[in-house]
Coordinates of C-alpha atoms in Angstrom, one line a residue:
X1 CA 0.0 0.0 0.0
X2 CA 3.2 2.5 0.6
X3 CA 3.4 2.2 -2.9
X4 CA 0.2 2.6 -3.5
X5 CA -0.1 5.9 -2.0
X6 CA 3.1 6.9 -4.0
X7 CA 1.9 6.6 -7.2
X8 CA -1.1 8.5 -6.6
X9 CA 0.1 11.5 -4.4
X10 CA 3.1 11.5 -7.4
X11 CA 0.5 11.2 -9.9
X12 CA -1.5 14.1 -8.4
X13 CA 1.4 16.4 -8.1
X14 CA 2.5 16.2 -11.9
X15 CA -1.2 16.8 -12.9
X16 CA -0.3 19.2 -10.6
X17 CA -19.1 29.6 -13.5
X18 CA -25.9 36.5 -18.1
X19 CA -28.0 37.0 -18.9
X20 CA -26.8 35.3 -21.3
X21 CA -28.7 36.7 -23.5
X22 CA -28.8 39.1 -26.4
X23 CA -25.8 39.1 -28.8
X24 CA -26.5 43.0 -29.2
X25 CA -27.4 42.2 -33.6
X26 CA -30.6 40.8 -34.5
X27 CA -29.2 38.0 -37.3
X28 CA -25.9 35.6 -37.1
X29 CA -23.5 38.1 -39.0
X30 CA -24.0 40.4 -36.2
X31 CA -23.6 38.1 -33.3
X32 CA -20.0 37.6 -32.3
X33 CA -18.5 34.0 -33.2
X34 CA -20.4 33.6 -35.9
X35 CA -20.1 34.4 -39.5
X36 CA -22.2 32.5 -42.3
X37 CA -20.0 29.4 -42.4
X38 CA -18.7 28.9 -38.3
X39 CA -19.4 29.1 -35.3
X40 CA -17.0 29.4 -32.6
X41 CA -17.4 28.6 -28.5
X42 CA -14.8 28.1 -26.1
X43 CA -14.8 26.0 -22.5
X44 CA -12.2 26.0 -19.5
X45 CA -10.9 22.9 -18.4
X46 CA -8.1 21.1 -16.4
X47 CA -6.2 19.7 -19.4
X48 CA -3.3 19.9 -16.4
X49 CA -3.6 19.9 -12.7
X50 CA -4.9 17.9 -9.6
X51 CA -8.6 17.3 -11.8
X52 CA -7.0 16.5 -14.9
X53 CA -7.2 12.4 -14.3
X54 CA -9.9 11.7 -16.9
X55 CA -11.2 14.8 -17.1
X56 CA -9.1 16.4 -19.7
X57 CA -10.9 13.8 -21.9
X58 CA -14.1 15.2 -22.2
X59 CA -13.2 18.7 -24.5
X60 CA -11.4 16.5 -26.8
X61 CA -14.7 14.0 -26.9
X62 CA -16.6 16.9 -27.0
X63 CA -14.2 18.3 -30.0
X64 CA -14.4 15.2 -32.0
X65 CA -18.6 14.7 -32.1
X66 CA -18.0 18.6 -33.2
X67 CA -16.0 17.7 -36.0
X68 CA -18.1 14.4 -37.0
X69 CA -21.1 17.4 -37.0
X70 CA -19.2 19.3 -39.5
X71 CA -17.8 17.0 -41.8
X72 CA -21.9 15.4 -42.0
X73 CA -22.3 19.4 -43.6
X74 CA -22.1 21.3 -39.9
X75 CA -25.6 22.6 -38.2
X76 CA -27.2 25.1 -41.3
X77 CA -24.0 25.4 -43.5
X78 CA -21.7 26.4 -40.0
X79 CA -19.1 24.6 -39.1
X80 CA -18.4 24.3 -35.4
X81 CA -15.3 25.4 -33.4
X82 CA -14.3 24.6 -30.0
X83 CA -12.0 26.5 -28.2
X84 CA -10.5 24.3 -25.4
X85 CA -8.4 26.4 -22.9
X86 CA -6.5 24.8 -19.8
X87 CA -7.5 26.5 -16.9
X88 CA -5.5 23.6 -14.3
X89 CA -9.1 23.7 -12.0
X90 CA -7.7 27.1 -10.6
X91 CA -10.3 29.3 -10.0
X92 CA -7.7 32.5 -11.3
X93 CA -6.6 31.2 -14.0
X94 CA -10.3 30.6 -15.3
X95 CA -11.2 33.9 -15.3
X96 CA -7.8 34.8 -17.2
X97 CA -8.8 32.0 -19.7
X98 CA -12.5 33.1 -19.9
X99 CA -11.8 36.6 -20.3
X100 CA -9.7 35.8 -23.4
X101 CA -11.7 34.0 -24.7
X102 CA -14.6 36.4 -24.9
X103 CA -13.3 39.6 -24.8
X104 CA -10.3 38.5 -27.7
X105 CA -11.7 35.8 -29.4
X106 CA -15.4 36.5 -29.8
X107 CA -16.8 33.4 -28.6
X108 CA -20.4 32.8 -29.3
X109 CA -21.0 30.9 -26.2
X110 CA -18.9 29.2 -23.7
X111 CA -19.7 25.7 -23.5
X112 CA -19.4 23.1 -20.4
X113 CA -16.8 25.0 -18.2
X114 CA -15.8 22.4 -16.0
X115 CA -15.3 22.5 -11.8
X116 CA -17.5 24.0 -9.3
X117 CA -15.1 26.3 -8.1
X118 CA -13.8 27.5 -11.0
X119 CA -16.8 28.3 -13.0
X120 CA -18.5 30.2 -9.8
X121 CA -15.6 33.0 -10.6
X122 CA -16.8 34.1 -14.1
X123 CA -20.5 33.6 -13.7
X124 CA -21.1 37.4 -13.1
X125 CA -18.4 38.2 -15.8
X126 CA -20.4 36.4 -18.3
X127 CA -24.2 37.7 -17.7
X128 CA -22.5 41.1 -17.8
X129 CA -20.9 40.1 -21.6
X130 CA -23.9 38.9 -22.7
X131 CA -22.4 35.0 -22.9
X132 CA -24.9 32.6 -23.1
X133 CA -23.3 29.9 -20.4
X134 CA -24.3 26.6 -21.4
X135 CA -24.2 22.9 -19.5
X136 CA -21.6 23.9 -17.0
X137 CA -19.7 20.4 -16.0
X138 CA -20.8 20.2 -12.3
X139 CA -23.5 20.0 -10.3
X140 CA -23.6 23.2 -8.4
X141 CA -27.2 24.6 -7.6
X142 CA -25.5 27.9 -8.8
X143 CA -26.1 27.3 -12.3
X144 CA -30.0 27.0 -11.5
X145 CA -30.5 30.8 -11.2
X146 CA -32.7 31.7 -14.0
X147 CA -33.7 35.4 -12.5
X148 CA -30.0 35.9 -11.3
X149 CA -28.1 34.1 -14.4
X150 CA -30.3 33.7 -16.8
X151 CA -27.7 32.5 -20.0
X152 CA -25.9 29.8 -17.1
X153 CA -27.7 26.0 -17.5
X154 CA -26.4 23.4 -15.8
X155 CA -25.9 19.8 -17.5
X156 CA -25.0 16.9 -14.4
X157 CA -28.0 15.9 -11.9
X158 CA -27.0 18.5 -9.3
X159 CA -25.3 17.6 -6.3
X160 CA -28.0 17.8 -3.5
X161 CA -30.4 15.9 -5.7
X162 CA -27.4 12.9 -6.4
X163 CA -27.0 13.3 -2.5
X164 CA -30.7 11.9 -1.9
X165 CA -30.3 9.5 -4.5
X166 CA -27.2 7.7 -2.8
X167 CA -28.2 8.3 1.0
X168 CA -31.5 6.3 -0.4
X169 CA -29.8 3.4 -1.7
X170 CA -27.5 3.7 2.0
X171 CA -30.5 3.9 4.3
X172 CA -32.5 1.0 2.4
X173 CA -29.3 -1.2 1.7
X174 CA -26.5 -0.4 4.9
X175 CA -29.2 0.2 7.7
X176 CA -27.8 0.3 10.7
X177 CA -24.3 1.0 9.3
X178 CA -22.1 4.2 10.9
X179 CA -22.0 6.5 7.8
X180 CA -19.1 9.0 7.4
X181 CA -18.7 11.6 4.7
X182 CA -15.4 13.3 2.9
X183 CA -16.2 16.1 0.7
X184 CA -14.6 18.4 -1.8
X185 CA -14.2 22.1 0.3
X186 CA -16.7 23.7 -2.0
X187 CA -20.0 23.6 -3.0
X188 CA -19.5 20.5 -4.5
X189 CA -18.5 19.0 -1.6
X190 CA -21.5 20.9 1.1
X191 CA -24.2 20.4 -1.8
X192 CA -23.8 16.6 -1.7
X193 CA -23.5 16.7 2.1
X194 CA -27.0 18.9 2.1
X195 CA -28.8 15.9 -0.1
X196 CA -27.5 13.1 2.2
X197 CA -28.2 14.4 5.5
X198 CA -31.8 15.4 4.1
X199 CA -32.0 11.5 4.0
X200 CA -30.0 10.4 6.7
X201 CA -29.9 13.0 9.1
X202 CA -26.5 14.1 10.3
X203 CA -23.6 11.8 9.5
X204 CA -21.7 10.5 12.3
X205 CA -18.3 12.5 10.8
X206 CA -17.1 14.5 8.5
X207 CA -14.1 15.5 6.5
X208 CA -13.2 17.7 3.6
X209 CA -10.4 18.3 1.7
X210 CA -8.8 21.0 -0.8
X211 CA -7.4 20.1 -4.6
X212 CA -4.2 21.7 -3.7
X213 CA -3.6 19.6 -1.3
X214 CA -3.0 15.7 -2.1
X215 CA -2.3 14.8 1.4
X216 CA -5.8 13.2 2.6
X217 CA -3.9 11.5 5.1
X218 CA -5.3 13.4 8.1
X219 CA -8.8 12.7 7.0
X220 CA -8.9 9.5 6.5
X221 CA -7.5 8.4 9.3
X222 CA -9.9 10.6 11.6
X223 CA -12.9 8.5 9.4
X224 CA -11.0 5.4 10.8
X225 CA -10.7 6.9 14.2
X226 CA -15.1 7.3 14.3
X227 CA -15.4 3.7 13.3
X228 CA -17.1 4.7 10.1
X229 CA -18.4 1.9 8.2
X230 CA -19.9 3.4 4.8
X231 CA -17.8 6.7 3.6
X232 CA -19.5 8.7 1.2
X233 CA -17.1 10.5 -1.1
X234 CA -18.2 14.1 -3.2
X235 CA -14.4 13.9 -4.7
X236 CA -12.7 14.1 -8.5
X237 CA -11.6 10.8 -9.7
X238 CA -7.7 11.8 -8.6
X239 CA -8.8 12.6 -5.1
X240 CA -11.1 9.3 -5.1
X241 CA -8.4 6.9 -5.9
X242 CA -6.4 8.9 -3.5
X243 CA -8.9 8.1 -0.6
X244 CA -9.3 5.1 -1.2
X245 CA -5.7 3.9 -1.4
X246 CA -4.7 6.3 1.8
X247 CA -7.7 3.9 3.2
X248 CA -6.2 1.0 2.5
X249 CA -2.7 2.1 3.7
X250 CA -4.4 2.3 7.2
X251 CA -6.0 -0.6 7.4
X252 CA -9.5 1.3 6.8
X253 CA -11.6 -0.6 4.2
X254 CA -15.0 0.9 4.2
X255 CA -18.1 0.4 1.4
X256 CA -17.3 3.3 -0.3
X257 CA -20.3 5.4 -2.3
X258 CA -19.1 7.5 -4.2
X259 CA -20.4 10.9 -6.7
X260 CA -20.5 10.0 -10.3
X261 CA -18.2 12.7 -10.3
X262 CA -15.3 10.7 -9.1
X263 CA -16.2 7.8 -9.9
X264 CA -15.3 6.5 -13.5
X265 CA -13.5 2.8 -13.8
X266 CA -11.2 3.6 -16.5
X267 CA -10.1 6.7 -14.6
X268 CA -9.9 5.1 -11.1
X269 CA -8.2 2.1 -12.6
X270 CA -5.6 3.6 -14.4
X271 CA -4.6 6.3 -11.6
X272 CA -4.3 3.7 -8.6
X273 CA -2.4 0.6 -11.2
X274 CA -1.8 -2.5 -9.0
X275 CA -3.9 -1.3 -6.0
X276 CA -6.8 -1.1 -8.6
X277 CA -8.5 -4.2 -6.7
X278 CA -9.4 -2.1 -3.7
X279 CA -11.9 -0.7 -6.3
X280 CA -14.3 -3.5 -5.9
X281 CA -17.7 -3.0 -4.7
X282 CA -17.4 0.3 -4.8
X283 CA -21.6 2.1 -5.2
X284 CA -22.1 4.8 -7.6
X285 CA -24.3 6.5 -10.1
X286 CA -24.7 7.8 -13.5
X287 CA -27.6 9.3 -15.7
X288 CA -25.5 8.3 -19.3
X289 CA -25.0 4.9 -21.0
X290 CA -22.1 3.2 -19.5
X291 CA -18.7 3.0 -22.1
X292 CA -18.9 -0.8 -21.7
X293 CA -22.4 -1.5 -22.5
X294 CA -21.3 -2.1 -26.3
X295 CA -25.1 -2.8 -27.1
X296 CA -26.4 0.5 -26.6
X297 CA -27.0 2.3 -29.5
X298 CA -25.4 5.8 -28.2
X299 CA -22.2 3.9 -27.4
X300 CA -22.4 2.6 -31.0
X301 CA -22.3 5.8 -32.1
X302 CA -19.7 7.6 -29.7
X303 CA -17.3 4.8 -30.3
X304 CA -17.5 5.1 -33.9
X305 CA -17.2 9.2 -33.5
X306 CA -14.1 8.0 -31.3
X307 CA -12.2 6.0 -33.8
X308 CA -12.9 8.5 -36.7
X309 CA -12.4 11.9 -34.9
X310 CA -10.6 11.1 -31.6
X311 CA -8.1 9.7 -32.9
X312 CA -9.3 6.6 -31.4
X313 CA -8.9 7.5 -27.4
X314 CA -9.3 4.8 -25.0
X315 CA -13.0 4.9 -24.7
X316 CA -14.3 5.5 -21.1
X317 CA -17.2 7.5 -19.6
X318 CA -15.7 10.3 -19.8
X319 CA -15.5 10.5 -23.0
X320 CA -19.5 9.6 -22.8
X321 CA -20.0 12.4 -21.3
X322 CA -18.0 14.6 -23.5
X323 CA -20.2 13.5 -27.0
X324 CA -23.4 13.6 -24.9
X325 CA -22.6 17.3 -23.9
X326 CA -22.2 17.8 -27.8
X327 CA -25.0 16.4 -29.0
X328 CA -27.2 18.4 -26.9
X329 CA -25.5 21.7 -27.9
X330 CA -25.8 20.8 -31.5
X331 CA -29.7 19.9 -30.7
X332 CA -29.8 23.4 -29.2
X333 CA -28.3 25.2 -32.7
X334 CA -30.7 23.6 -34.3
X335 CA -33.6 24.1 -32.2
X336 CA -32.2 28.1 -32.3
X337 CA -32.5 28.3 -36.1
X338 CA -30.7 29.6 -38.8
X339 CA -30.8 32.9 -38.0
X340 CA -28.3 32.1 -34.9
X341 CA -28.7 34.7 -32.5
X342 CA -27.6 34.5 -28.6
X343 CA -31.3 34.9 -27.4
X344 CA -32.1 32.6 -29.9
X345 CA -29.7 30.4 -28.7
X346 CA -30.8 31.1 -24.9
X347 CA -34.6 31.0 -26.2
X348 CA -34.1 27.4 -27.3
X349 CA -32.5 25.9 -24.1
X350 CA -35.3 27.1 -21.8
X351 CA -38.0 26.1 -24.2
X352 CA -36.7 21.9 -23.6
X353 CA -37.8 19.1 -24.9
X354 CA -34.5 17.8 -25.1
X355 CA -33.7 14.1 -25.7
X356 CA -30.7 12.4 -25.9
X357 CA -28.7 9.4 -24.2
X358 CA -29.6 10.2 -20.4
X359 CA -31.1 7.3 -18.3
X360 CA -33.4 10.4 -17.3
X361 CA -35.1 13.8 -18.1
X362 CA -33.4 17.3 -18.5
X363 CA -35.0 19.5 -16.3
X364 CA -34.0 22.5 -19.1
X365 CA -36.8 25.2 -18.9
X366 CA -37.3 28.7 -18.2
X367 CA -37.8 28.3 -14.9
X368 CA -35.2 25.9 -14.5
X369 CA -32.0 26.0 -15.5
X370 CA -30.5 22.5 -13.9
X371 CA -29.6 19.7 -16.1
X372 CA -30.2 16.1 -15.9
X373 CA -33.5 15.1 -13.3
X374 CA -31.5 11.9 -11.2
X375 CA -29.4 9.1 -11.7
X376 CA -29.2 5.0 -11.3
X377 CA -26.7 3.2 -9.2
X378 CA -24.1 1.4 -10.3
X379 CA -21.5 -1.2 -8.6
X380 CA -17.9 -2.0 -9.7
X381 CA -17.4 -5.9 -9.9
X382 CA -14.3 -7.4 -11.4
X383 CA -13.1 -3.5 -12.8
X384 CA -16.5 -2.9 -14.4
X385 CA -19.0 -0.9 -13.9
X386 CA -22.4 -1.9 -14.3
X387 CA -26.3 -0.3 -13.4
X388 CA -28.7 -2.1 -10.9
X389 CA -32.4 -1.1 -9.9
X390 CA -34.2 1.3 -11.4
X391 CA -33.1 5.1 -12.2
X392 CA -34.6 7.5 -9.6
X393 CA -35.5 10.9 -10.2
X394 CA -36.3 14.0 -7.4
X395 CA -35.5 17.3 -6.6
X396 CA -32.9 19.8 -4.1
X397 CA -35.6 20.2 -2.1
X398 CA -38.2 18.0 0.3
X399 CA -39.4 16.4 -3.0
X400 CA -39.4 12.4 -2.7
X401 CA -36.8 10.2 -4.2
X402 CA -38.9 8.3 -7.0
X403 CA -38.3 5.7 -9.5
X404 CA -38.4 6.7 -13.2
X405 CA -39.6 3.8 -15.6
X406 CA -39.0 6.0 -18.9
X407 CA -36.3 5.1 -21.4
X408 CA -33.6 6.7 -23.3
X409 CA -34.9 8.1 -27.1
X410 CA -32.9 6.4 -29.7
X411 CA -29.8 8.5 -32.0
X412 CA -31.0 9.3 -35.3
X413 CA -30.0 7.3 -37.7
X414 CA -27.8 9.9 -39.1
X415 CA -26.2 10.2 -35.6
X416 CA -26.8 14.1 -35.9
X417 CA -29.9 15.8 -33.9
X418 CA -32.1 17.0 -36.9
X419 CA -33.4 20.6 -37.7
X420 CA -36.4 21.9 -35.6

């Protein structure tokens, strides 16, 4: 385990969120970013830094469905381009990184920033631009702000709302059982917190740590210290791993449930090498088709966008995620017309009626500006990851943790959302 803990803390260290509306021009040659053949957007995220383990795949997934978009003809004639900027998940550097990005390069719309407390730093910069903010890559309640923000939508079930649907699947399934909690220092980390003590009460300890830090030492070894039996982690896959294996280092082997944040196999696997075992059993969720379900249709389609435009990347969730964030941007140029406009553009997310590859609903109206309505659990057996029960659905508030019996809509046959 000494060596273990090595590899990840080493691993760690070299890796190291408008009104968003009106473009100010009433047709696409006046709205900046966008000119009768393209259309360009931009996103921060940690291509470097303590997040980047498996997240600096998504932009490039989300990159590649792009360019599968535009050689299929683009969305009206306009070819899409994506403007990825490494902002390391520090909160400073995303605002240097945003601000470029609008103020020098024009962007349209900035597309799936990623981190909760990186994006929380340009939210105010970008209603005051004009930006429309679209499917921020966390689960912050922030983005849900329609009178305050009304250009930010989330795209992830939000944190409180994954926080009831995991303390559910504890209370019915570990009754009885001393639950303990480690959290992100943010609102990632207190949102999920809010969820599961709204089903469980209080937990009997708690921990949280910060990304600049990959020394969880302390923390897990005062979990061990209260006896806990479940630990509940809000963490990003490096800081995951890292719990886990600083766990194991002590002698503390918990069940672990974990956010679907932190929780992808490929990821995990890869980061922790021959301590990967300690993986097993290991209760999540996720609200997308799983990278290894081969018989899905949507993972069909991603894999063959993967081999032809990502240059053929090992194909995890993350890179799920990163096409499924795609495809619902291109559905919402289309749904915004030819005539491409930021209000347009805005216009079209709140109006909904959205489908796509999630298990479950997108909230996505004008009065709500979260993303995806809940998740279904999954358990890692034998380094895969697989759903069991039924999806649930519910809400940040009181609102009752339900199952949802509804199914995914298929792709088009052509792969590409169609005109609306």
């Amino acid at each position: 385990m000494k060596r273990t803990a090595t590899v990840l803390a080493a691993v760690l260290l070299a890796a190291g969120c408008s009104s968003g509306n009106s473009s100010g021009g009433g047709g696409g040659s006046n709205t900046p970013g966008v000119t009768d053949s393209s259309i360009l957007i931009g996103t921060h995220q940690p291509l470097t830094g303590p997040a980047a383990a498996g997240y600096s795949e998504i932009s490039p997934a989300s990159k590649a469905y792009f360019d599968y978009v535009n050689a299929n003809g683009g969305v009206y004639g306009r070819k899409i381009t994506y403007k990825i900027m490494d902002d390391t998940y520090n909160p400073a550097t995303t605002q240097q990184v945003v601000r470029q990005m609008v103020l020098q390069d024009k962007v349209f719309a900035i597309l799936n920033g990623l981190g909760t407390p990186t994006h929380t730093g340009v939210l105010d910069f970008l209603k005051t631009n004009r930006v429309p903010d679209l499917f921020v890559a966390s689960g912050s309640r922030s983005w849900n702000q329609p009178d305050k923000y009304p250009g930010t939508f989330g795209f992830n079930p939000d944190y409180t709302v994954e926080g009831k649907i995991l303390a559910t699947y504890v209370s019915q399934n570990l009754k009885g059982k001393k639950v303990c909690f480690l959290g992100q220092d943010d609102d990632f980390g207190r949102d999920s917190l809010a969820g599961i003590e709204q089903i469980l009460g209080p937990v009997a300890a708690k921990q949280s740590y910060v990304t600049s830090n990959p020394n969880v030492g302390p923390q897990m070894g005062a979990l061990k210290a209260a006896a806990c039996q479940v630990v509940m982690l809000a963490t990003v896959p490096g800081f995951t791993a890292l719990s886990i294996g600083t766990g194991a280092k002590i002698g503390f082997k918990p069940q672990y449930v974990v956010s679907n944040v932190g929780a992808d196999p490929t990821t995990l696997t890869k980061t922790l090498g021959p301590a990967a075992p300690l993986l097993e059993g290991v209760v999540a969720a996720n609200y997308l088709p799983l990278a290894s379900d081969t018989a899905n249709p949507w993972i069909q389609l991603f894999q063959k966008v993967n081999t032809q435009f990502n240059k053929g990347a090992q194909f995890d969730d993350n890179v799920v995620y990163g096409m499924s964030v795609a495809y619902l941007f291109v559905q919402t140029l289309q749904a915004a017309g030819k005539d491409l406009t930021r209000d347009k553009l805005v216009a079209a997310v709140e109006k909904g009626g959205f489908t796509g590859p999630g298990l479950v609903p997108l909230r996505l109206s004008d009065k709500d500006h979260s993303g995806y309505a809940g998740e279904q659990l999954t358990k890692l057996v034998n380094g895969r990851s697989t759903y069991f029960g039924t999806a649930f659905q519910t809400d940040d508030g009181a609102g009752p943790v339900s199952p949802y019996s509804g199914t995914a809509a298929a792709p088009p046959a052509s792969g590409i959302p169609p005109a609306q």
